[in-house]
Amino acid sequence: MASEEAAVTMVNYYTSATPTVRNQPIYIQYSNHRELKTDNLANQRAQAALQAISAAAMHTGSMASGGEGRSLVPGQGPVLRIIVENLFYPVTLEVLQQIFSKYGTVLKIITFTRNNQFQALLQYSEAVHAQHAKASLDGQNIYNSCCTLRIDFSKLTMLNVKYNNDKSRDFTRGDLPTGELEPTAAFGVALPPYGPAAFPPTFHQHTGLSMTAVPGSLVSPPRMSLQMAPPAVHSVLLVSNLNPESVTPHCLFILFGVYGDVQRVKILFNKKENALVQMTDATQAQLAMSHLNGQRLYGNVIRVTLSKHPVVQLPRVSAGQEEQSLTRDFSGSALHRFKKPGSKNFNNIFPPSATLHLSNIPSSVSEDALKDLFSSSGFNVKAFKFFQKDRKMALMQLASVEEAIEALITLHDHLLDHNQHLRVSFSKSTI
């Protein structure tokens, strides 16, 4: 592109509106290259690369059609590494098994989060099945316009699964223990069962319509079913290993409010390192859990799981002042980001990152004023940039993801000028 701003604009635009070329979805992301070299040597290398890709495509086509030439490509074993991008709906181990079983026998699956991305390792019974699955599924959306599969071959030739639970599964061994996810958990709150029951279908709260499968997605988004438990059962989250010296109900409201509209927050009176957070619905709860579990908050790595409680109860009238202050009802808050149907905020939900997106900036507030605001609050500003076409928005890069999380909690809704309040969210871009 002609400039970095143009590249940012292009990526941001096509993130919410996936382009297609000849009915194929096209995905655009930043390259590590600062510029393209177009000398003769580079062109020769490009031609060689294109020829290699064409040869691989011919091999894949032959394999998929059942023709001859099923010899394995070196380095393409039976284990796939799967990354799910744009994780708007929860993706479970069962969903992956349902999708990938169409291309062969799935033996084992291990799911995990790395670099703030949901990932999985999946082992087929044969390498040819893995090749077929990668050729067919790489770049596809599990749900309409989200949950995009990025698939590569793993260097591993087999997976070692120790536990059968909602994070890992060996389908050849039903005798494996569940490991740390036993039915009872710390703090006297039971963890949900693994499997389909742990993720009931949900209802789209903003349109009042159940969502159905559409072209371009692999499975239907969650929808209401009479046989399933009400989604409210799974809209409450248990947050543990909090720093009781720093965390307040308002702080959790702001942080979890990035991923949904928080209704109530309760810090447990006798175990202040634990809290219950009630989201508006199950989809928002899953979204918050997938993005915030394992993040560092005020020095502690927090754990976010589903709670068995259907709602967060308000304290009794007879409760003491301290207990009263540990529970807050935010159901009427003006800071809810998602109460307006069709809000742009639905298209800008990203994992915590060191780069923050600032918006609602008055024209009277300068770059230095914003830098000073963050610096005076104890945050280390590494870079700053106003949006070229809209000076009401800017990107600010801090020293770490943990610092950015604390800055968002501290300065979101900060009064800047003339009754205009700063809006802070996480950005997927870097400066």
Tab-separated table of C-alpha atoms in Angstrom:
chain	number	residue	atom	x	y	z
A	1	MET	CA	0.000	0.000	0.000
A	2	ALA	CA	1.045	3.623	-0.397
A	3	SER	CA	1.188	4.244	3.383
A	4	GLU	CA	0.834	2.500	6.732
A	5	GLU	CA	-2.415	4.395	7.333
A	6	ALA	CA	-3.848	3.006	4.108
A	7	ALA	CA	-2.895	-0.520	5.157
A	8	VAL	CA	-4.517	-0.042	8.605
A	9	THR	CA	-7.681	1.298	6.995
A	10	MET	CA	-7.856	-1.637	4.585
A	11	VAL	CA	-7.324	-4.297	7.286
A	12	ASN	CA	-9.839	-2.671	9.647
A	13	TYR	CA	-12.478	-2.411	6.925
A	14	TYR	CA	-12.156	-5.983	5.696
A	15	THR	CA	-12.102	-7.418	9.231
A	16	SER	CA	-15.816	-6.723	9.578
A	17	ALA	CA	-16.680	-7.338	5.903
A	18	THR	CA	-14.816	-10.372	4.585
A	19	PRO	CA	-14.125	-9.896	0.851
A	20	THR	CA	-14.609	-12.678	-1.686
A	21	VAL	CA	-12.902	-13.396	-5.001
A	22	ARG	CA	-14.725	-15.877	-7.226
A	23	ASN	CA	-16.881	-16.886	-4.227
A	24	GLN	CA	-13.812	-17.637	-2.090
A	25	PRO	CA	-13.338	-15.663	1.156
A	26	ILE	CA	-10.103	-13.667	1.223
A	27	TYR	CA	-8.318	-12.919	4.506
A	28	ILE	CA	-6.070	-9.891	4.893
A	29	GLN	CA	-3.497	-9.380	7.621
A	30	TYR	CA	-0.262	-7.467	8.134
A	31	SER	CA	2.982	-8.848	6.734
A	32	ASN	CA	6.361	-8.737	8.481
A	33	HIS	CA	7.826	-7.124	5.360
A	34	ARG	CA	8.086	-3.342	5.358
A	35	GLU	CA	8.111	-3.232	1.525
A	36	LEU	CA	8.106	-5.497	-1.519
A	37	LYS	CA	11.248	-6.050	-3.583
A	38	THR	CA	10.573	-6.499	-7.285
A	39	ASP	CA	14.066	-7.147	-8.689
A	40	ASN	CA	14.621	-9.996	-11.151
A	41	LEU	CA	15.938	-12.426	-8.561
A	42	ALA	CA	12.856	-11.934	-6.382
A	43	ASN	CA	10.582	-12.424	-9.390
A	44	GLN	CA	12.344	-15.660	-10.224
A	45	ARG	CA	11.825	-16.858	-6.652
A	46	ALA	CA	8.174	-15.861	-6.814
A	47	GLN	CA	7.682	-17.835	-10.020
A	48	ALA	CA	9.353	-20.860	-8.417
A	49	ALA	CA	7.091	-20.543	-5.375
A	50	LEU	CA	3.985	-20.323	-7.576
A	51	GLN	CA	5.061	-23.429	-9.481
A	52	ALA	CA	5.545	-25.282	-6.173
A	53	ILE	CA	2.093	-24.200	-4.989
A	54	SER	CA	0.540	-25.343	-8.276
A	55	ALA	CA	2.221	-28.723	-7.940
A	56	ALA	CA	0.953	-29.093	-4.372
A	57	ALA	CA	-2.563	-28.125	-5.471
A	58	MET	CA	-2.488	-30.767	-8.229
A	59	HIS	CA	-1.362	-33.341	-5.648
A	60	THR	CA	-4.169	-32.340	-3.290
A	61	GLY	CA	-6.744	-32.481	-6.070
A	62	SER	CA	-5.602	-35.945	-7.069
A	63	MET	CA	-5.779	-37.071	-3.453
A	64	ALA	CA	-9.257	-35.608	-2.879
A	65	SER	CA	-10.686	-37.179	-6.028
A	66	GLY	CA	-9.398	-40.625	-5.131
A	67	GLY	CA	-6.932	-40.749	-8.019
A	68	GLU	CA	-3.415	-42.121	-8.107
A	69	GLY	CA	-0.432	-40.407	-6.557
A	70	ARG	CA	-1.401	-40.617	-2.873
A	71	SER	CA	2.217	-40.430	-1.724
A	72	LEU	CA	2.646	-38.325	1.424
A	73	VAL	CA	4.298	-34.928	1.228
A	74	PRO	CA	7.330	-34.753	3.591
A	75	GLY	CA	6.499	-32.955	6.827
A	76	GLN	CA	2.757	-33.519	6.431
A	77	GLY	CA	1.925	-36.029	9.154
A	78	PRO	CA	-1.351	-36.989	10.841
A	79	VAL	CA	-1.320	-34.126	13.394
A	80	LEU	CA	-2.801	-30.712	12.535
A	81	ARG	CA	-2.308	-27.438	14.396
A	82	ILE	CA	-5.524	-25.393	14.328
A	83	ILE	CA	-5.916	-21.709	15.222
A	84	VAL	CA	-9.404	-20.184	15.472
A	85	GLU	CA	-9.395	-16.468	14.659
A	86	ASN	CA	-12.196	-13.940	15.236
A	87	LEU	CA	-13.598	-16.076	18.070
A	88	PHE	CA	-17.056	-14.541	18.480
A	89	TYR	CA	-18.868	-17.759	19.431
A	90	PRO	CA	-17.324	-20.387	21.722
A	91	VAL	CA	-15.602	-23.250	19.893
A	92	THR	CA	-15.540	-26.489	21.843
A	93	LEU	CA	-13.644	-29.712	21.464
A	94	GLU	CA	-16.902	-31.355	20.351
A	95	VAL	CA	-17.384	-28.779	17.590
A	96	LEU	CA	-13.889	-29.491	16.242
A	97	GLN	CA	-14.500	-33.234	16.363
A	98	GLN	CA	-17.802	-32.800	14.509
A	99	ILE	CA	-16.166	-30.776	11.719
A	100	PHE	CA	-12.916	-32.716	11.268
A	101	SER	CA	-14.483	-36.194	11.506
A	102	LYS	CA	-15.949	-35.620	8.031
A	103	TYR	CA	-12.451	-36.094	6.582
A	104	GLY	CA	-11.269	-39.158	8.500
A	105	THR	CA	-11.007	-40.820	11.895
A	106	VAL	CA	-10.072	-38.344	14.620
A	107	LEU	CA	-8.074	-40.076	17.359
A	108	LYS	CA	-7.108	-37.269	19.739
A	109	ILE	CA	-7.675	-33.531	20.300
A	110	ILE	CA	-5.910	-31.117	22.671
A	111	THR	CA	-7.168	-27.519	22.980
A	112	PHE	CA	-5.330	-24.590	24.580
A	113	THR	CA	-4.869	-20.820	24.465
A	114	ARG	CA	-1.583	-19.336	23.262
A	115	ASN	CA	-0.797	-15.733	22.354
A	116	ASN	CA	-4.414	-14.883	23.232
A	117	GLN	CA	-5.656	-17.261	20.525
A	118	PHE	CA	-7.750	-20.411	20.842
A	119	GLN	CA	-5.693	-23.271	19.350
A	120	ALA	CA	-5.907	-27.027	19.050
A	121	LEU	CA	-3.813	-30.037	18.068
A	122	LEU	CA	-5.779	-32.780	16.304
A	123	GLN	CA	-4.494	-36.234	15.382
A	124	TYR	CA	-5.978	-38.345	12.582
A	125	SER	CA	-5.523	-42.079	12.169
A	126	GLU	CA	-3.731	-41.440	8.868
A	127	ALA	CA	-1.735	-38.531	7.437
A	128	VAL	CA	-3.782	-38.572	4.230
A	129	HIS	CA	-6.871	-37.606	6.244
A	130	ALA	CA	-5.002	-34.639	7.729
A	131	GLN	CA	-3.972	-33.489	4.251
A	132	HIS	CA	-7.536	-33.740	2.984
A	133	ALA	CA	-8.900	-31.814	6.000
A	134	LYS	CA	-6.335	-29.028	5.671
A	135	ALA	CA	-6.993	-28.631	1.965
A	136	SER	CA	-10.747	-28.438	2.547
A	137	LEU	CA	-11.022	-26.464	5.795
A	138	ASP	CA	-8.126	-23.990	5.954
A	139	GLY	CA	-9.603	-20.473	5.829
A	140	GLN	CA	-13.206	-21.613	6.345
A	141	ASN	CA	-15.538	-20.075	8.949
A	142	ILE	CA	-17.082	-22.354	11.559
A	143	TYR	CA	-19.920	-19.835	11.999
A	144	ASN	CA	-21.041	-17.128	9.629
A	145	SER	CA	-18.346	-14.415	9.283
A	146	CYS	CA	-16.437	-15.535	12.392
A	147	CYS	CA	-14.445	-18.327	14.043
A	148	THR	CA	-12.078	-18.698	11.092
A	149	LEU	CA	-9.926	-21.842	10.887
A	150	ARG	CA	-6.178	-21.452	10.233
A	151	ILE	CA	-4.711	-24.931	9.761
A	152	ASP	CA	-1.122	-26.107	9.437
A	153	PHE	CA	0.721	-29.380	9.883
A	154	SER	CA	2.312	-29.961	13.273
A	155	LYS	CA	5.840	-31.334	13.621
A	156	LEU	CA	4.432	-33.848	16.106
A	157	THR	CA	3.631	-37.304	14.789
A	158	MET	CA	1.339	-38.259	17.669
A	159	LEU	CA	-0.348	-36.640	20.673
A	160	ASN	CA	-0.028	-37.742	24.303
A	161	VAL	CA	-3.396	-37.165	26.008
A	162	LYS	CA	-3.466	-37.689	29.782
A	163	TYR	CA	-7.023	-36.556	30.557
A	164	ASN	CA	-10.449	-36.761	28.944
A	165	ASN	CA	-12.192	-33.455	29.705
A	166	ASP	CA	-13.350	-30.305	27.930
A	167	LYS	CA	-9.735	-29.365	27.040
A	168	SER	CA	-8.375	-32.689	25.743
A	169	ARG	CA	-9.761	-36.008	24.563
A	170	ASP	CA	-8.401	-39.390	23.466
A	171	PHE	CA	-11.278	-40.987	21.542
A	172	THR	CA	-9.550	-44.392	21.632
A	173	ARG	CA	-9.510	-44.498	25.444
A	174	GLY	CA	-12.632	-44.011	27.506
A	175	ASP	CA	-10.850	-44.971	30.741
A	176	LEU	CA	-8.733	-41.821	31.118
A	177	PRO	CA	-9.377	-39.625	34.204
A	178	THR	CA	-10.753	-36.107	33.893
A	179	GLY	CA	-7.720	-34.652	35.698
A	180	GLU	CA	-8.057	-31.233	37.251
A	181	LEU	CA	-11.603	-30.733	35.963
A	182	GLU	CA	-13.243	-33.003	38.518
A	183	PRO	CA	-16.948	-32.391	39.270
A	184	THR	CA	-16.076	-30.366	42.377
A	185	ALA	CA	-13.812	-27.357	42.264
A	186	ALA	CA	-12.237	-25.038	44.767
A	187	PHE	CA	-14.378	-22.491	46.582
A	188	GLY	CA	-17.326	-24.908	46.730
A	189	VAL	CA	-18.551	-24.042	43.220
A	190	ALA	CA	-18.932	-27.008	40.883
A	191	LEU	CA	-17.429	-26.763	37.425
A	192	PRO	CA	-19.755	-27.557	34.517
A	193	PRO	CA	-19.571	-30.963	32.863
A	194	TYR	CA	-17.487	-31.246	29.739
A	195	GLY	CA	-19.208	-32.087	26.505
A	196	PRO	CA	-22.247	-30.590	24.761
A	197	ALA	CA	-24.060	-29.979	28.064
A	198	ALA	CA	-21.372	-27.474	29.031
A	199	PHE	CA	-22.257	-25.232	26.087
A	200	PRO	CA	-26.015	-25.060	25.601
A	201	PRO	CA	-27.416	-23.340	22.523
A	202	THR	CA	-28.132	-19.659	23.035
A	203	PHE	CA	-30.564	-17.103	21.714
A	204	HIS	CA	-29.655	-13.937	19.827
A	205	GLN	CA	-30.789	-11.280	22.279
A	206	HIS	CA	-30.644	-8.319	19.926
A	207	THR	CA	-32.955	-9.511	17.165
A	208	GLY	CA	-35.192	-11.936	19.013
A	209	LEU	CA	-34.613	-14.493	16.238
A	210	SER	CA	-32.929	-17.854	16.475
A	211	MET	CA	-29.927	-18.006	14.152
A	212	THR	CA	-29.690	-20.585	11.396
A	213	ALA	CA	-26.946	-21.876	9.152
A	214	VAL	CA	-25.943	-19.696	6.233
A	215	PRO	CA	-23.618	-20.286	3.262
A	216	GLY	CA	-19.972	-19.861	4.131
A	217	SER	CA	-20.180	-21.337	7.635
A	218	LEU	CA	-19.477	-24.909	8.698
A	219	VAL	CA	-22.003	-25.311	11.500
A	220	SER	CA	-25.037	-23.401	12.664
A	221	PRO	CA	-24.502	-20.714	15.297
A	222	PRO	CA	-26.017	-21.613	18.663
A	223	ARG	CA	-29.817	-21.617	18.652
A	224	MET	CA	-32.609	-22.201	21.149
A	225	SER	CA	-33.671	-25.776	21.878
A	226	LEU	CA	-36.431	-26.946	24.230
A	227	GLN	CA	-34.326	-29.910	25.342
A	228	MET	CA	-31.495	-27.721	26.625
A	229	ALA	CA	-31.141	-25.804	29.889
A	230	PRO	CA	-31.959	-22.079	29.710
A	231	PRO	CA	-28.947	-20.032	28.613
A	232	ALA	CA	-29.113	-17.957	31.812
A	233	VAL	CA	-27.688	-20.943	33.714
A	234	HIS	CA	-24.399	-20.298	31.983
A	235	SER	CA	-24.298	-16.508	31.996
A	236	VAL	CA	-22.528	-16.308	35.380
A	237	LEU	CA	-18.736	-16.605	35.539
A	238	LEU	CA	-16.531	-17.595	38.467
A	239	VAL	CA	-13.351	-15.497	38.519
A	240	SER	CA	-10.636	-16.787	40.857
A	241	ASN	CA	-7.071	-15.928	41.942
A	242	LEU	CA	-7.864	-12.216	42.053
A	243	ASN	CA	-5.712	-9.715	43.926
A	244	PRO	CA	-8.062	-8.740	46.791
A	245	GLU	CA	-6.022	-5.630	47.562
A	246	SER	CA	-6.694	-4.091	44.153
A	247	VAL	CA	-9.821	-5.614	42.623
A	248	THR	CA	-13.243	-4.017	43.109
A	249	PRO	CA	-16.669	-4.822	41.612
A	250	HIS	CA	-16.361	-1.718	39.397
A	251	CYS	CA	-12.958	-2.838	38.076
A	252	LEU	CA	-14.382	-6.243	37.051
A	253	PHE	CA	-17.429	-4.517	35.537
A	254	ILE	CA	-15.203	-2.395	33.274
A	255	LEU	CA	-12.885	-5.256	32.239
A	256	PHE	CA	-15.567	-7.884	31.571
A	257	GLY	CA	-17.711	-5.166	29.991
A	258	VAL	CA	-15.334	-5.202	27.008
A	259	TYR	CA	-16.874	-8.563	26.020
A	260	GLY	CA	-20.504	-8.114	27.046
A	261	ASP	CA	-22.892	-6.150	29.228
A	262	VAL	CA	-22.205	-7.016	32.878
A	263	GLN	CA	-25.360	-7.132	35.007
A	264	ARG	CA	-23.981	-7.866	38.479
A	265	VAL	CA	-20.638	-8.476	40.208
A	266	LYS	CA	-20.110	-10.098	43.613
A	267	ILE	CA	-16.731	-10.427	45.329
A	268	LEU	CA	-17.122	-13.297	47.812
A	269	PHE	CA	-17.101	-11.944	51.364
A	270	ASN	CA	-15.144	-14.816	52.944
A	271	LYS	CA	-12.901	-15.496	49.912
A	272	LYS	CA	-12.117	-12.130	48.393
A	273	GLU	CA	-9.787	-13.610	45.786
A	274	ASN	CA	-12.930	-14.982	44.081
A	275	ALA	CA	-15.812	-13.203	42.379
A	276	LEU	CA	-18.977	-13.962	40.425
A	277	VAL	CA	-19.673	-11.933	37.275
A	278	GLN	CA	-23.125	-12.128	35.671
A	279	MET	CA	-23.197	-11.336	31.938
A	280	THR	CA	-26.347	-10.639	29.896
A	281	ASP	CA	-26.349	-14.052	28.196
A	282	ALA	CA	-24.360	-17.246	27.673
A	283	THR	CA	-22.665	-16.059	24.471
A	284	GLN	CA	-21.206	-13.014	26.228
A	285	ALA	CA	-20.095	-15.190	29.149
A	286	GLN	CA	-18.284	-17.570	26.791
A	287	LEU	CA	-16.678	-14.653	24.982
A	288	ALA	CA	-15.394	-13.088	28.212
A	289	MET	CA	-14.150	-16.439	29.472
A	290	SER	CA	-12.250	-17.251	26.264
A	291	HIS	CA	-10.504	-13.851	26.199
A	292	LEU	CA	-9.819	-13.230	29.904
A	293	ASN	CA	-9.008	-16.675	31.337
A	294	GLY	CA	-5.248	-16.752	31.995
A	295	GLN	CA	-4.734	-12.980	31.757
A	296	ARG	CA	-2.709	-11.158	34.404
A	297	LEU	CA	-4.669	-8.635	36.482
A	298	TYR	CA	-2.933	-6.587	39.177
A	299	GLY	CA	-0.086	-9.099	39.340
A	300	ASN	CA	-2.212	-12.266	39.502
A	301	VAL	CA	-3.007	-14.680	36.654
A	302	ILE	CA	-6.788	-14.970	36.873
A	303	ARG	CA	-8.882	-18.042	36.109
A	304	VAL	CA	-12.323	-17.614	34.537
A	305	THR	CA	-14.764	-20.542	34.444
A	306	LEU	CA	-18.506	-21.030	34.173
A	307	SER	CA	-20.388	-20.927	37.471
A	308	LYS	CA	-23.293	-23.173	38.429
A	309	HIS	CA	-25.211	-20.155	39.763
A	310	PRO	CA	-27.975	-18.949	37.416
A	311	VAL	CA	-27.794	-15.386	38.798
A	312	VAL	CA	-25.720	-13.310	41.198
A	313	GLN	CA	-27.795	-12.730	44.321
A	314	LEU	CA	-27.841	-9.302	45.932
A	315	PRO	CA	-26.852	-9.279	49.637
A	316	ARG	CA	-29.483	-9.440	52.354
A	317	VAL	CA	-30.677	-6.156	53.825
A	318	SER	CA	-29.225	-7.250	57.154
A	319	ALA	CA	-25.725	-7.746	55.666
A	320	GLY	CA	-22.934	-5.530	56.948
A	321	GLN	CA	-21.632	-2.494	55.082
A	322	GLU	CA	-18.520	-4.281	53.781
A	323	GLU	CA	-20.525	-7.198	52.412
A	324	GLN	CA	-22.965	-4.755	50.803
A	325	SER	CA	-20.075	-2.943	49.078
A	326	LEU	CA	-18.695	-6.169	47.575
A	327	THR	CA	-21.811	-6.699	45.442
A	328	ARG	CA	-22.891	-4.252	42.750
A	329	ASP	CA	-25.865	-4.216	40.387
A	330	PHE	CA	-24.890	-2.706	37.019
A	331	SER	CA	-28.065	-3.617	35.119
A	332	GLY	CA	-28.970	0.037	34.514
A	333	SER	CA	-25.446	1.256	33.749
A	334	ALA	CA	-24.926	3.784	30.954
A	335	LEU	CA	-21.527	2.175	30.256
A	336	HIS	CA	-22.914	-0.974	28.631
A	337	ARG	CA	-21.252	-1.278	25.214
A	338	PHE	CA	-23.675	-3.708	23.565
A	339	LYS	CA	-27.200	-2.677	24.554
A	340	LYS	CA	-27.792	-0.942	21.207
A	341	PRO	CA	-28.698	-3.497	18.464
A	342	GLY	CA	-26.283	-3.404	15.536
A	343	SER	CA	-23.669	-1.436	17.485
A	344	LYS	CA	-20.223	-1.190	15.871
A	345	ASN	CA	-18.826	-2.523	19.140
A	346	PHE	CA	-19.884	-6.021	18.060
A	347	ASN	CA	-17.333	-5.841	15.232
A	348	ASN	CA	-14.493	-4.654	17.461
A	349	ILE	CA	-14.107	-7.343	20.102
A	350	PHE	CA	-10.470	-8.363	20.463
A	351	PRO	CA	-8.319	-10.155	23.047
A	352	PRO	CA	-6.403	-8.023	25.563
A	353	SER	CA	-3.366	-6.461	23.897
A	354	ALA	CA	-0.696	-3.882	24.674
A	355	THR	CA	-2.279	-1.517	22.127
A	356	LEU	CA	-5.422	0.343	23.161
A	357	HIS	CA	-8.039	1.902	20.891
A	358	LEU	CA	-9.119	5.331	22.160
A	359	SER	CA	-12.272	7.023	20.883
A	360	ASN	CA	-14.632	9.926	21.596
A	361	ILE	CA	-11.620	12.266	21.828
A	362	PRO	CA	-12.601	15.985	21.734
A	363	SER	CA	-10.815	18.171	19.186
A	364	SER	CA	-9.478	20.273	22.037
A	365	VAL	CA	-7.460	17.370	23.503
A	366	SER	CA	-3.957	17.016	22.075
A	367	GLU	CA	-1.644	14.024	21.734
A	368	ASP	CA	0.502	15.336	24.596
A	369	ALA	CA	-2.552	15.725	26.836
A	370	LEU	CA	-3.553	12.098	26.259
A	371	LYS	CA	0.001	10.859	26.816
A	372	ASP	CA	0.189	12.888	30.040
A	373	LEU	CA	-3.148	11.458	31.186
A	374	PHE	CA	-1.862	7.887	30.894
A	375	SER	CA	1.636	8.696	32.205
A	376	SER	CA	0.311	10.533	35.262
A	377	SER	CA	-1.822	7.474	36.029
A	378	GLY	CA	1.334	5.364	36.190
A	379	PHE	CA	1.344	3.848	32.697
A	380	ASN	CA	4.350	3.672	30.370
A	381	VAL	CA	3.358	5.022	26.938
A	382	LYS	CA	5.469	3.473	24.165
A	383	ALA	CA	3.740	4.902	21.083
A	384	PHE	CA	0.740	6.988	20.050
A	385	LYS	CA	-1.008	7.731	16.779
A	386	PHE	CA	-4.213	9.571	15.852
A	387	PHE	CA	-6.323	8.009	13.098
A	388	GLN	CA	-5.581	9.881	9.890
A	389	LYS	CA	-9.197	10.291	8.774
A	390	ASP	CA	-10.841	10.584	12.172
A	391	ARG	CA	-9.045	12.504	14.876
A	392	LYS	CA	-11.656	11.435	17.416
A	393	MET	CA	-9.861	8.074	17.538
A	394	ALA	CA	-6.288	7.051	18.291
A	395	LEU	CA	-4.074	4.075	19.089
A	396	MET	CA	-1.876	4.021	22.191
A	397	GLN	CA	0.703	1.326	22.839
A	398	LEU	CA	1.738	0.588	26.424
A	399	ALA	CA	4.588	-1.471	27.848
A	400	SER	CA	2.656	-4.731	28.302
A	401	VAL	CA	-0.729	-6.398	28.027
A	402	GLU	CA	-1.110	-6.343	31.820
A	403	GLU	CA	-0.472	-2.597	31.893
A	404	ALA	CA	-2.976	-2.051	29.068
A	405	ILE	CA	-5.630	-4.016	31.016
A	406	GLU	CA	-5.089	-1.821	34.078
A	407	ALA	CA	-5.109	1.354	31.950
A	408	LEU	CA	-8.427	0.371	30.351
A	409	ILE	CA	-9.942	-0.228	33.802
A	410	THR	CA	-8.603	3.093	35.141
A	411	LEU	CA	-9.271	5.442	32.230
A	412	HIS	CA	-12.301	4.096	30.347
A	413	ASP	CA	-15.071	6.714	30.727
A	414	HIS	CA	-12.565	9.334	31.980
A	415	LEU	CA	-13.950	12.857	31.552
A	416	LEU	CA	-11.830	14.721	28.994
A	417	ASP	CA	-13.580	17.960	28.072
A	418	HIS	CA	-17.070	19.450	27.666
A	419	ASN	CA	-18.764	16.407	29.135
A	420	GLN	CA	-17.048	14.058	26.647
A	421	HIS	CA	-15.821	10.816	28.162
A	422	LEU	CA	-12.897	8.784	26.825
A	423	ARG	CA	-13.774	5.331	25.420
A	424	VAL	CA	-11.074	2.680	25.718
A	425	SER	CA	-10.976	-0.812	24.209
A	426	PHE	CA	-8.346	-3.314	23.068
A	427	SER	CA	-6.984	-3.079	19.535
A	428	LYS	CA	-5.715	-5.825	17.258
A	429	SER	CA	-3.410	-3.325	15.535
A	430	THR	CA	0.086	-2.259	16.485
A	431	ILE	CA	1.770	1.099	16.006
